[in-house]
GROMACS .gro file of C-alpha atoms in nm:
model
  439
    1MET     CA    1  -1.277   3.949  -2.919
    2GLU     CA    2  -1.196   3.578  -2.942
    3LYS     CA    3  -1.210   3.605  -3.320
    4TYR     CA    4  -0.926   3.857  -3.323
    5LEU     CA    5  -0.712   3.681  -3.059
    6PRO     CA    6  -0.472   3.523  -3.314
    7ASN     CA    7  -0.420   3.864  -3.476
    8ILE     CA    8  -0.349   4.024  -3.137
    9ILE     CA    9  -0.105   3.747  -3.047
   10PHE     CA   10   0.066   3.785  -3.386
   11ALA     CA   11   0.094   4.165  -3.349
   12THR     CA   12   0.233   4.125  -2.997
   13ILE     CA   13   0.500   3.877  -3.108
   14LEU     CA   14   0.588   4.093  -3.409
   15ILE     CA   15   0.620   4.415  -3.207
   16ALA     CA   16   0.818   4.243  -2.930
   17GLY     CA   17   1.054   4.080  -3.182
   18ILE     CA   18   1.117   4.397  -3.380
   19GLY     CA   19   1.147   4.600  -3.058
   20TYR     CA   20   1.414   4.370  -2.917
   21PHE     CA   21   1.598   4.379  -3.250
   22VAL     CA   22   1.595   4.761  -3.247
   23LEU     CA   23   1.734   4.764  -2.891
   24ASN     CA   24   2.021   4.540  -2.999
   25VAL     CA   25   2.088   4.754  -3.307
   26ARG     CA   26   2.110   5.063  -3.085
   27LYS     CA   27   2.354   4.878  -2.858
   28LEU     CA   28   2.555   4.774  -3.164
   29VAL     CA   29   2.576   5.132  -3.293
   30ARG     CA   30   2.671   5.255  -2.944
   31ASN     CA   31   2.955   5.002  -2.923
   32ILE     CA   32   3.088   5.089  -3.269
   33LYS     CA   33   3.082   5.459  -3.179
   34LEU     CA   34   3.318   5.387  -2.888
   35GLY     CA   35   3.590   5.391  -3.153
   36LYS     CA   36   3.783   5.700  -3.253
   37ASP     CA   37   3.650   5.916  -3.534
   38ILE     CA   38   3.777   5.868  -3.889
   39ASP     CA   39   3.657   6.028  -4.212
   40ARG     CA   40   3.564   5.772  -4.476
   41THR     CA   41   3.332   5.987  -4.687
   42ASP     CA   42   3.573   6.062  -4.973
   43ARG     CA   43   3.550   5.908  -5.324
   44LYS     CA   44   3.181   5.831  -5.287
   45PRO     CA   45   3.126   5.691  -5.640
   46GLU     CA   46   3.403   5.438  -5.578
   47ARG     CA   47   3.254   5.349  -5.240
   48TRP     CA   48   2.907   5.289  -5.387
   49LYS     CA   49   3.066   5.077  -5.658
   50ASN     CA   50   3.254   4.877  -5.395
   51MET     CA   51   2.937   4.812  -5.199
   52ALA     CA   52   2.741   4.705  -5.508
   53LYS     CA   53   3.020   4.483  -5.636
   54ILE     CA   54   3.140   4.320  -5.313
   55ALA     CA   55   2.845   4.320  -5.071
   56LEU     CA   56   2.557   4.294  -5.318
   57GLY     CA   57   2.733   4.124  -5.608
   58GLN     CA   58   2.938   3.879  -5.397
   59TYR     CA   59   3.235   3.947  -5.626
   60LYS     CA   60   3.506   3.825  -5.390
   61MET     CA   61   3.312   3.521  -5.268
   62VAL     CA   62   3.333   3.333  -5.598
   63ARG     CA   63   3.713   3.344  -5.605
   64ARG     CA   64   3.676   3.011  -5.428
   65PRO     CA   65   3.412   2.865  -5.661
   66VAL     CA   66   3.262   2.584  -5.450
   67SER     CA   67   3.189   2.778  -5.133
   68GLY     CA   68   3.139   3.101  -5.328
   69ILE     CA   69   2.865   2.976  -5.562
   70LEU     CA   70   2.689   2.793  -5.277
   71HIS     CA   71   2.698   3.113  -5.070
   72VAL     CA   72   2.546   3.311  -5.359
   73VAL     CA   73   2.264   3.056  -5.379
   74VAL     CA   74   2.193   3.083  -5.005
   75TYR     CA   75   2.226   3.462  -5.009
   76VAL     CA   76   1.996   3.521  -5.308
   77GLY     CA   77   1.751   3.249  -5.209
   78PHE     CA   78   1.716   3.351  -4.848
   79ILE     CA   79   1.671   3.720  -4.933
   80LEU     CA   80   1.413   3.661  -5.209
   81ILE     CA   81   1.215   3.399  -5.020
   82ASN     CA   82   1.175   3.638  -4.729
   83ILE     CA   83   0.998   3.884  -4.959
   84GLU     CA   84   0.699   3.663  -4.882
   85MET     CA   85   0.732   3.785  -4.524
   86LEU     CA   86   0.537   4.094  -4.636
   87GLU     CA   87   0.238   3.875  -4.720
   88ILE     CA   88   0.274   3.674  -4.398
   89VAL     CA   89   0.280   3.992  -4.189
   90ILE     CA   90  -0.030   4.132  -4.360
   91ASP     CA   91  -0.212   3.799  -4.324
   92GLY     CA   92  -0.114   3.780  -3.957
   93LEU     CA   93  -0.230   4.131  -3.876
   94LEU     CA   94  -0.553   4.130  -4.081
   95GLY     CA   95  -0.648   3.764  -4.051
   96THR     CA   96  -0.645   3.716  -4.430
   97HIS     CA   97  -0.504   3.419  -4.622
   98ARG     CA   98  -0.258   3.468  -4.910
   99VAL     CA   99  -0.372   3.827  -4.948
  100PHE     CA  100  -0.161   3.890  -5.261
  101GLN     CA  101  -0.302   3.598  -5.462
  102PRO     CA  102  -0.627   3.771  -5.570
  103ILE     CA  103  -0.447   4.104  -5.610
  104LEU     CA  104  -0.166   3.976  -5.836
  105GLY     CA  105  -0.364   3.699  -6.003
  106ASP     CA  106  -0.275   3.332  -6.027
  107ALA     CA  107  -0.022   3.382  -6.307
  108ILE     CA  108   0.202   3.642  -6.140
  109TYR     CA  109   0.149   3.508  -5.789
  110GLY     CA  110   0.216   3.154  -5.906
  111PHE     CA  111   0.534   3.266  -6.085
  112LEU     CA  112   0.665   3.432  -5.768
  113ILE     CA  113   0.580   3.147  -5.529
  114GLY     CA  114   0.707   2.891  -5.779
  115ASN     CA  115   1.044   3.064  -5.792
  116PHE     CA  116   1.047   3.091  -5.412
  117GLU     CA  117   0.989   2.715  -5.385
  118ILE     CA  118   1.275   2.638  -5.627
  119LEU     CA  119   1.503   2.872  -5.435
  120ALA     CA  120   1.399   2.708  -5.106
  121VAL     CA  121   1.515   2.370  -5.236
  122LEU     CA  122   1.842   2.517  -5.366
  123VAL     CA  123   1.905   2.687  -5.031
  124PHE     CA  124   1.833   2.363  -4.845
  125VAL     CA  125   2.077   2.170  -5.070
  126ALA     CA  126   2.347   2.439  -5.041
  127VAL     CA  127   2.314   2.456  -4.663
  128THR     CA  128   2.333   2.076  -4.640
  129ILE     CA  129   2.659   2.083  -4.839
  130PHE     CA  130   2.791   2.356  -4.607
  131TRP     CA  131   2.705   2.136  -4.308
  132PHE     CA  132   2.883   1.839  -4.470
  133ARG     CA  133   3.195   2.044  -4.546
  134ARG     CA  134   3.202   2.181  -4.193
  135ASN     CA  135   3.127   1.863  -3.994
  136ILE     CA  136   3.208   1.559  -4.210
  137GLU     CA  137   3.473   1.673  -4.457
  138LYS     CA  138   3.609   1.902  -4.180
  139VAL     CA  139   3.760   2.171  -4.403
  140LYS     CA  140   4.073   2.279  -4.218
  141ARG     CA  141   3.987   2.651  -4.185
  142PHE     CA  142   3.674   2.562  -3.985
  143TRP     CA  143   3.872   2.360  -3.732
  144SER     CA  144   4.138   2.604  -3.613
  145LYS     CA  145   4.186   2.639  -3.239
  146GLU     CA  146   3.979   2.960  -3.224
  147MET     CA  147   3.687   2.775  -3.385
  148THR     CA  148   3.583   2.578  -3.078
  149GLY     CA  149   3.295   2.624  -2.838
  150TRP     CA  150   3.052   2.897  -2.936
  151PRO     CA  151   3.211   2.989  -3.276
  152LYS     CA  152   3.187   2.626  -3.386
  153ASN     CA  153   2.831   2.581  -3.257
  154ASP     CA  154   2.718   2.915  -3.401
  155GLY     CA  155   2.809   2.805  -3.752
  156ASN     CA  156   2.599   2.488  -3.719
  157ILE     CA  157   2.305   2.659  -3.547
  158ILE     CA  158   2.265   2.898  -3.841
  159LEU     CA  159   2.270   2.606  -4.085
  160TYR     CA  160   2.000   2.423  -3.887
  161PHE     CA  161   1.794   2.743  -3.875
  162GLU     CA  162   1.803   2.775  -4.253
  163MET     CA  163   1.722   2.406  -4.309
  164VAL     CA  164   1.418   2.427  -4.080
  165LEU     CA  165   1.289   2.756  -4.224
  166MET     CA  166   1.312   2.631  -4.584
  167SER     CA  167   1.138   2.304  -4.487
  168LEU     CA  168   0.858   2.489  -4.306
  169PHE     CA  169   0.797   2.709  -4.609
  170LEU     CA  170   0.758   2.408  -4.840
  171ILE     CA  171   0.543   2.208  -4.596
  172MET     CA  172   0.321   2.512  -4.540
  173ASN     CA  173   0.256   2.531  -4.915
  174ALA     CA  174   0.215   2.152  -4.949
  175THR     CA  175  -0.059   2.135  -4.682
  176ASP     CA  176  -0.248   2.441  -4.810
  177VAL     CA  177  -0.533   2.261  -4.987
  178ALA     CA  178  -0.665   2.570  -5.169
  179PHE     CA  179  -0.316   2.659  -5.291
  180GLN     CA  180  -0.255   2.307  -5.420
  181GLU     CA  181  -0.594   2.293  -5.593
  182ALA     CA  182  -0.523   2.625  -5.770
  183GLY     CA  183  -0.208   2.468  -5.913
  184ALA     CA  184  -0.033   2.805  -5.943
  185GLY     CA  185   0.317   2.816  -5.801
  186ASN     CA  186   0.330   2.473  -5.638
  187VAL     CA  187   0.622   2.358  -5.854
  188ILE     CA  188   0.795   2.182  -5.563
  189SER     CA  189   0.527   2.152  -5.296
  190GLN     CA  190   0.308   1.944  -5.532
  191PHE     CA  191   0.557   1.662  -5.486
  192ILE     CA  192   0.550   1.701  -5.106
  193ALA     CA  193   0.169   1.715  -5.084
  194PRO     CA  194   0.128   1.335  -5.144
  195TRP     CA  195   0.319   1.274  -4.818
  196PHE     CA  196   0.005   1.396  -4.642
  197ASN     CA  197  -0.247   1.183  -4.833
  198GLY     CA  198  -0.499   1.030  -4.596
  199PHE     CA  199  -0.493   1.328  -4.359
  200SER     CA  200  -0.828   1.488  -4.292
  201ALA     CA  201  -0.898   1.845  -4.404
  202GLU     CA  202  -0.884   1.956  -4.040
  203SER     CA  203  -0.544   1.791  -3.989
  204LEU     CA  204  -0.404   1.949  -4.304
  205HIS     CA  205  -0.530   2.290  -4.195
  206LEU     CA  206  -0.374   2.240  -3.850
  207ILE     CA  207  -0.038   2.142  -4.004
  208GLU     CA  208  -0.050   2.439  -4.240
  209LYS     CA  209  -0.129   2.688  -3.960
  210THR     CA  210   0.133   2.532  -3.730
  211THR     CA  211   0.406   2.558  -3.994
  212TRP     CA  212   0.291   2.914  -4.071
  213TRP     CA  213   0.324   3.017  -3.705
  214VAL     CA  214   0.654   2.834  -3.650
  215HIS     CA  215   0.792   2.985  -3.971
  216ILE     CA  216   0.714   3.345  -3.876
  217ILE     CA  217   0.830   3.298  -3.516
  218GLY     CA  218   1.147   3.130  -3.650
  219ILE     CA  219   1.215   3.432  -3.874
  220ILE     CA  220   1.176   3.669  -3.577
  221ILE     CA  221   1.405   3.453  -3.362
  222PHE     CA  222   1.657   3.441  -3.647
  223LEU     CA  223   1.644   3.819  -3.680
  224ASN     CA  224   1.727   3.866  -3.311
  225TYR     CA  225   1.985   3.587  -3.314
  226LEU     CA  226   2.190   3.783  -3.568
  227TYR     CA  227   2.327   4.020  -3.303
  228TYR     CA  228   2.485   3.728  -3.115
  229SER     CA  229   2.607   3.552  -3.428
  230LYS     CA  230   2.877   3.586  -3.691
  231HIS     CA  231   2.588   3.623  -3.934
  232LEU     CA  232   2.558   3.985  -3.833
  233HIS     CA  233   2.746   4.036  -4.159
  234ILE     CA  234   2.412   3.994  -4.338
  235LEU     CA  235   2.339   4.351  -4.225
  236LEU     CA  236   2.687   4.501  -4.179
  237ALA     CA  237   2.851   4.385  -4.503
  238PHE     CA  238   2.697   4.681  -4.685
  239PRO     CA  239   2.827   4.967  -4.466
  240ASN     CA  240   3.152   4.773  -4.413
  241THR     CA  241   3.230   4.763  -4.785
  242PHE     CA  242   3.119   5.125  -4.831
  243PHE     CA  243   3.350   5.256  -4.558
  244ALA     CA  244   3.643   5.027  -4.648
  245ASN     CA  245   3.992   5.172  -4.688
  246LEU     CA  246   4.041   5.272  -5.052
  247LYS     CA  247   4.411   5.354  -5.024
  248PRO     CA  248   4.668   5.116  -5.181
  249LYS     CA  249   4.702   4.806  -4.964
  250GLY     CA  250   5.071   4.863  -4.897
  251GLN     CA  251   5.017   5.218  -4.773
  252LEU     CA  252   5.024   5.246  -4.393
  253THR     CA  253   4.885   5.538  -4.196
  254ASN     CA  254   5.103   5.795  -4.024
  255LEU     CA  255   5.030   5.976  -3.699
  256ALA     CA  256   4.986   6.348  -3.770
  257SER     CA  257   5.168   6.439  -3.448
  258VAL     CA  258   5.471   6.226  -3.539
  259THR     CA  259   5.477   6.359  -3.895
  260LYS     CA  260   5.475   6.713  -3.757
  261GLU     CA  261   5.769   6.637  -3.528
  262VAL     CA  262   5.972   6.501  -3.819
  263LYS     CA  263   5.894   6.807  -4.031
  264MET     CA  264   6.000   7.034  -3.745
  265MET     CA  265   6.332   6.851  -3.720
  266LEU     CA  266   6.392   6.915  -4.090
  267ASP     CA  267   6.280   7.279  -4.078
  268PRO     CA  268   6.547   7.515  -3.937
  269ASP     CA  269   6.287   7.792  -3.894
  270ALA     CA  270   6.039   7.582  -3.694
  271ASP     CA  271   5.968   7.664  -3.330
  272PRO     CA  272   6.022   7.341  -3.133
  273TYR     CA  273   5.843   7.487  -2.829
  274ALA     CA  274   5.523   7.586  -3.010
  275MET     CA  275   5.225   7.416  -2.844
  276PRO     CA  276   4.970   7.252  -3.075
  277GLU     CA  277   4.617   7.388  -3.061
  278GLU     CA  278   4.360   7.170  -2.883
  279GLY     CA  279   4.133   6.978  -3.116
  280THR     CA  280   4.361   7.006  -3.420
  281GLU     CA  281   4.527   6.721  -3.608
  282ASP     CA  282   4.861   6.836  -3.468
  283GLU     CA  283   4.750   6.781  -3.111
  284VAL     CA  284   4.953   6.510  -2.940
  285PRO     CA  285   4.728   6.206  -2.887
  286GLU     CA  286   4.663   6.065  -2.540
  287LYS     CA  287   4.815   5.739  -2.653
  288PHE     CA  288   5.021   5.629  -2.951
  289GLY     CA  289   4.868   5.323  -3.115
  290ALA     CA  290   4.609   5.098  -2.954
  291SER     CA  291   4.607   4.878  -2.647
  292ASP     CA  292   4.229   4.846  -2.616
  293VAL     CA  293   3.924   4.863  -2.842
  294THR     CA  294   3.848   5.227  -2.760
  295ASP     CA  295   4.187   5.321  -2.909
  296LEU     CA  296   4.080   5.184  -3.248
  297ASN     CA  297   3.866   5.379  -3.494
  298TRP     CA  298   3.497   5.306  -3.546
  299VAL     CA  299   3.553   5.143  -3.887
  300GLN     CA  300   3.789   4.890  -3.728
  301LEU     CA  301   3.526   4.814  -3.464
  302MET     CA  302   3.263   4.771  -3.733
  303ASN     CA  303   3.505   4.536  -3.909
  304ALA     CA  304   3.512   4.322  -3.595
  305TYR     CA  305   3.133   4.294  -3.582
  306THR     CA  306   3.117   4.220  -3.957
  307CYS     CA  307   3.364   3.931  -3.951
  308THR     CA  308   3.202   3.613  -4.089
  309GLU     CA  309   3.466   3.384  -3.932
  310CYS     CA  310   3.500   3.217  -4.272
  311GLY     CA  311   3.875   3.180  -4.220
  312ARG     CA  312   3.981   3.283  -4.569
  313CYS     CA  313   4.219   3.536  -4.414
  314THR     CA  314   4.383   3.282  -4.184
  315SER     CA  315   4.406   3.015  -4.454
  316SER     CA  316   4.602   3.264  -4.670
  317CYS     CA  317   4.822   3.406  -4.393
  318PRO     CA  318   5.187   3.303  -4.450
  319ALA     CA  319   5.264   3.341  -4.079
  320ASN     CA  320   4.980   3.107  -3.986
  321LEU     CA  321   5.071   2.860  -4.261
  322THR     CA  322   5.423   2.831  -4.118
  323GLY     CA  323   5.290   2.743  -3.772
  324LYS     CA  324   5.312   3.081  -3.601
  325GLU     CA  325   5.054   3.197  -3.348
  326LEU     CA  326   4.897   3.463  -3.569
  327SER     CA  327   4.545   3.410  -3.704
  328PRO     CA  328   4.389   3.722  -3.861
  329ARG     CA  329   4.044   3.573  -3.797
  330LYS     CA  330   4.124   3.544  -3.425
  331ILE     CA  331   4.236   3.909  -3.422
  332MET     CA  332   3.890   4.012  -3.541
  333MET     CA  333   3.708   3.768  -3.311
  334ASP     CA  334   3.909   3.887  -3.010
  335THR     CA  335   3.840   4.251  -3.095
  336ARG     CA  336   3.467   4.180  -3.114
  337ASP     CA  337   3.469   3.981  -2.788
  338ARG     CA  338   3.653   4.258  -2.605
  339LEU     CA  339   3.419   4.521  -2.750
  340GLU     CA  340   3.120   4.320  -2.630
  341GLU     CA  341   3.279   4.296  -2.286
  342VAL     CA  342   3.328   4.674  -2.277
  343GLY     CA  343   2.968   4.726  -2.391
  344LYS     CA  344   2.831   4.503  -2.115
  345ASN     CA  345   3.049   4.688  -1.864
  346ILE     CA  346   2.890   5.016  -1.975
  347ASP     CA  347   2.540   4.867  -1.949
  348GLN     CA  348   2.607   4.747  -1.595
  349ASN     CA  349   2.748   5.082  -1.480
  350ASN     CA  350   2.474   5.322  -1.593
  351GLY     CA  351   2.631   5.415  -1.924
  352VAL     CA  352   2.986   5.468  -1.795
  353PHE     CA  353   3.279   5.233  -1.845
  354LYS     CA  354   3.431   5.115  -1.517
  355ASP     CA  355   3.793   5.005  -1.544
  356ASP     CA  356   3.797   4.625  -1.534
  357GLY     CA  357   4.174   4.587  -1.538
  358LYS     CA  358   4.166   4.429  -1.882
  359GLN     CA  359   4.254   4.539  -2.230
  360LEU     CA  360   4.269   4.394  -2.580
  361LEU     CA  361   4.646   4.368  -2.570
  362ASN     CA  362   4.775   4.077  -2.359
  363ASP     CA  363   4.432   3.975  -2.222
  364TYR     CA  364   4.305   3.882  -2.568
  365ILE     CA  365   4.584   3.930  -2.822
  366SER     CA  366   4.945   3.850  -2.737
  367PRO     CA  367   5.252   4.041  -2.862
  368GLU     CA  368   5.371   3.713  -3.012
  369GLU     CA  369   5.070   3.711  -3.244
  370LEU     CA  370   5.125   4.074  -3.344
  371TRP     CA  371   5.494   4.039  -3.424
  372ALA     CA  372   5.434   3.724  -3.630
  373CYS     CA  373   5.258   3.936  -3.893
  374THR     CA  374   5.459   4.006  -4.210
  375SER     CA  375   5.223   4.292  -4.311
  376CYS     CA  376   5.180   4.125  -4.652
  377ASN     CA  377   4.808   4.218  -4.673
  378ALA     CA  378   4.704   3.865  -4.775
  379CYS     CA  379   4.428   3.873  -4.510
  380VAL     CA  380   4.292   4.204  -4.643
  381GLN     CA  381   4.305   4.081  -5.002
  382GLU     CA  382   4.123   3.755  -4.921
  383CYS     CA  383   3.842   3.891  -4.704
  384PRO     CA  384   3.517   3.866  -4.902
  385ILE     CA  385   3.367   4.175  -4.734
  386GLY     CA  386   3.661   4.414  -4.707
  387ILE     CA  387   3.772   4.362  -4.346
  388ASP     CA  388   4.121   4.489  -4.255
  389PRO     CA  389   4.284   4.289  -3.971
  390LEU     CA  390   4.625   4.433  -4.058
  391SER     CA  391   4.522   4.786  -3.954
  392ILE     CA  392   4.443   4.661  -3.602
  393ILE     CA  393   4.770   4.467  -3.585
  394MET     CA  394   4.970   4.774  -3.690
  395GLU     CA  395   4.797   5.000  -3.435
  396MET     CA  396   4.874   4.755  -3.156
  397ARG     CA  397   5.235   4.721  -3.273
  398ARG     CA  398   5.259   5.100  -3.272
  399TYR     CA  399   5.151   5.100  -2.909
  400LEU     CA  400   5.409   4.837  -2.816
  401VAL     CA  401   5.691   5.032  -2.981
  402MET     CA  402   5.599   5.391  -2.897
  403GLU     CA  403   5.438   5.350  -2.555
  404GLU     CA  404   5.610   5.046  -2.406
  405SER     CA  405   5.936   5.029  -2.602
  406ALA     CA  406   5.857   4.660  -2.631
  407ALA     CA  407   5.970   4.582  -2.983
  408PRO     CA  408   6.159   4.255  -3.043
  409GLN     CA  409   6.535   4.276  -2.996
  410GLU     CA  410   6.601   4.254  -3.370
  411LEU     CA  411   6.380   4.556  -3.438
  412ASN     CA  412   6.530   4.756  -3.152
  413ALA     CA  413   6.877   4.690  -3.290
  414MET     CA  414   6.767   4.796  -3.638
  415MET     CA  415   6.605   5.117  -3.509
  416SER     CA  416   6.915   5.200  -3.303
  417ASN     CA  417   7.131   5.155  -3.613
  418ILE     CA  418   6.904   5.382  -3.816
  419GLU     CA  419   6.919   5.645  -3.542
  420ASN     CA  420   7.296   5.628  -3.501
  421ASN     CA  421   7.420   5.523  -3.845
  422GLY     CA  422   7.141   5.633  -4.080
  423ALA     CA  423   7.103   5.274  -4.200
  424PRO     CA  424   6.969   4.942  -4.061
  425TRP     CA  425   7.321   4.792  -4.046
  426GLN     CA  426   7.582   4.827  -3.778
  427TYR     CA  427   7.828   5.026  -3.984
  428SER     CA  428   7.916   5.391  -3.939
  429GLN     CA  429   7.824   5.631  -4.216
  430GLN     CA  430   8.194   5.683  -4.292
  431ASP     CA  431   8.231   5.315  -4.379
  432ARG     CA  432   7.935   5.297  -4.617
  433LEU     CA  433   8.139   5.324  -4.935
  434ASN     CA  434   8.424   5.096  -4.831
  435TRP     CA  435   8.290   4.826  -5.061
  436LYS     CA  436   8.398   5.023  -5.370
  437ASP     CA  437   8.761   5.003  -5.263
  438GLU     CA  438   8.735   4.625  -5.238
  439ALA     CA  439   8.595   4.584  -5.588
   0.00000   0.00000   0.00000
């Protein structure tokens, strides 16, 4: 029994880690499903192309070459290096050591591990540059007022995680005496191995096993940390780009119930007293627009969870650049924070939401922020993973106008003029053509 104790411990840690991750994924899906239904299953070939090009191919990341290329290095390196996790898991469960080496042969196995070691160094260098840009160079978009406290610390924690995991991988290989003696795949670790000259065989074995255990436990911790981190986009970028809005960026959505009312006004044969059928698109919604997260659709809520907090949207926002309160990144962060708050409320009240007297509007996002938006779509264009902050802004504006009649005075005056004069200006329709007499 004592012989199999490490395997039992490993299996227990693995099952507990994956189990906790699954619980969080279920909670994540539950929270996203709190949003209203929307059909994003049209134009499937274009959606698959979008996902392959943007999420997998990192197409929009490299528009800013420095951060984009470094991100590609980290993305590709981290994903490929963790292929070795399959071998680690098998070794941990069966008590074997480098189980794939005899199966693949030294040539193929050495080629794979050699590439993993090179990638580990590249990832470490890229992450170090990211840390420098964030903390020493202090790139402006990482130091906005919403990037304090947890958001700021989260960015650094992830970088430290990746530095440590890459270092553990290389040290594990460097202290594996049999692996070094085989000389297959130790393209980087052979230069680290001399650091441990003079260590006894027992000490080297202890270091190797320690780094092996810390590495696998670190990966499991990292996996479960994702739910609490902006790095949830590692998983959600793929569905987010697939379900992204494919309509032209300047095209805004219309409420079916409002469209129907307008058509009835223009149709002399329409029955103004006809009641819409329940469950149809014509049914009058409970609320126009959105004041809380449950008024948004599920794609918008998934957008909030997918946000990487990179700040490309905010750094391109003309309203933000001119000193106004609006930050598209903050809109997404606030939406996610409120959604998390609603989710915790449901957990604490046996699966039912208990009114907490709060909502997304005013408690998280102010009308001043919403009305600062010029609806230029710069934030949507710049987002590297297809997030749409503008759609949330427009839904909340719609609520302010249609439910609270709380539009700014300038807009109210314009809408009154359109209603009374058929134009945004304060001139009667009879005076519209007076200009021709003055020519």
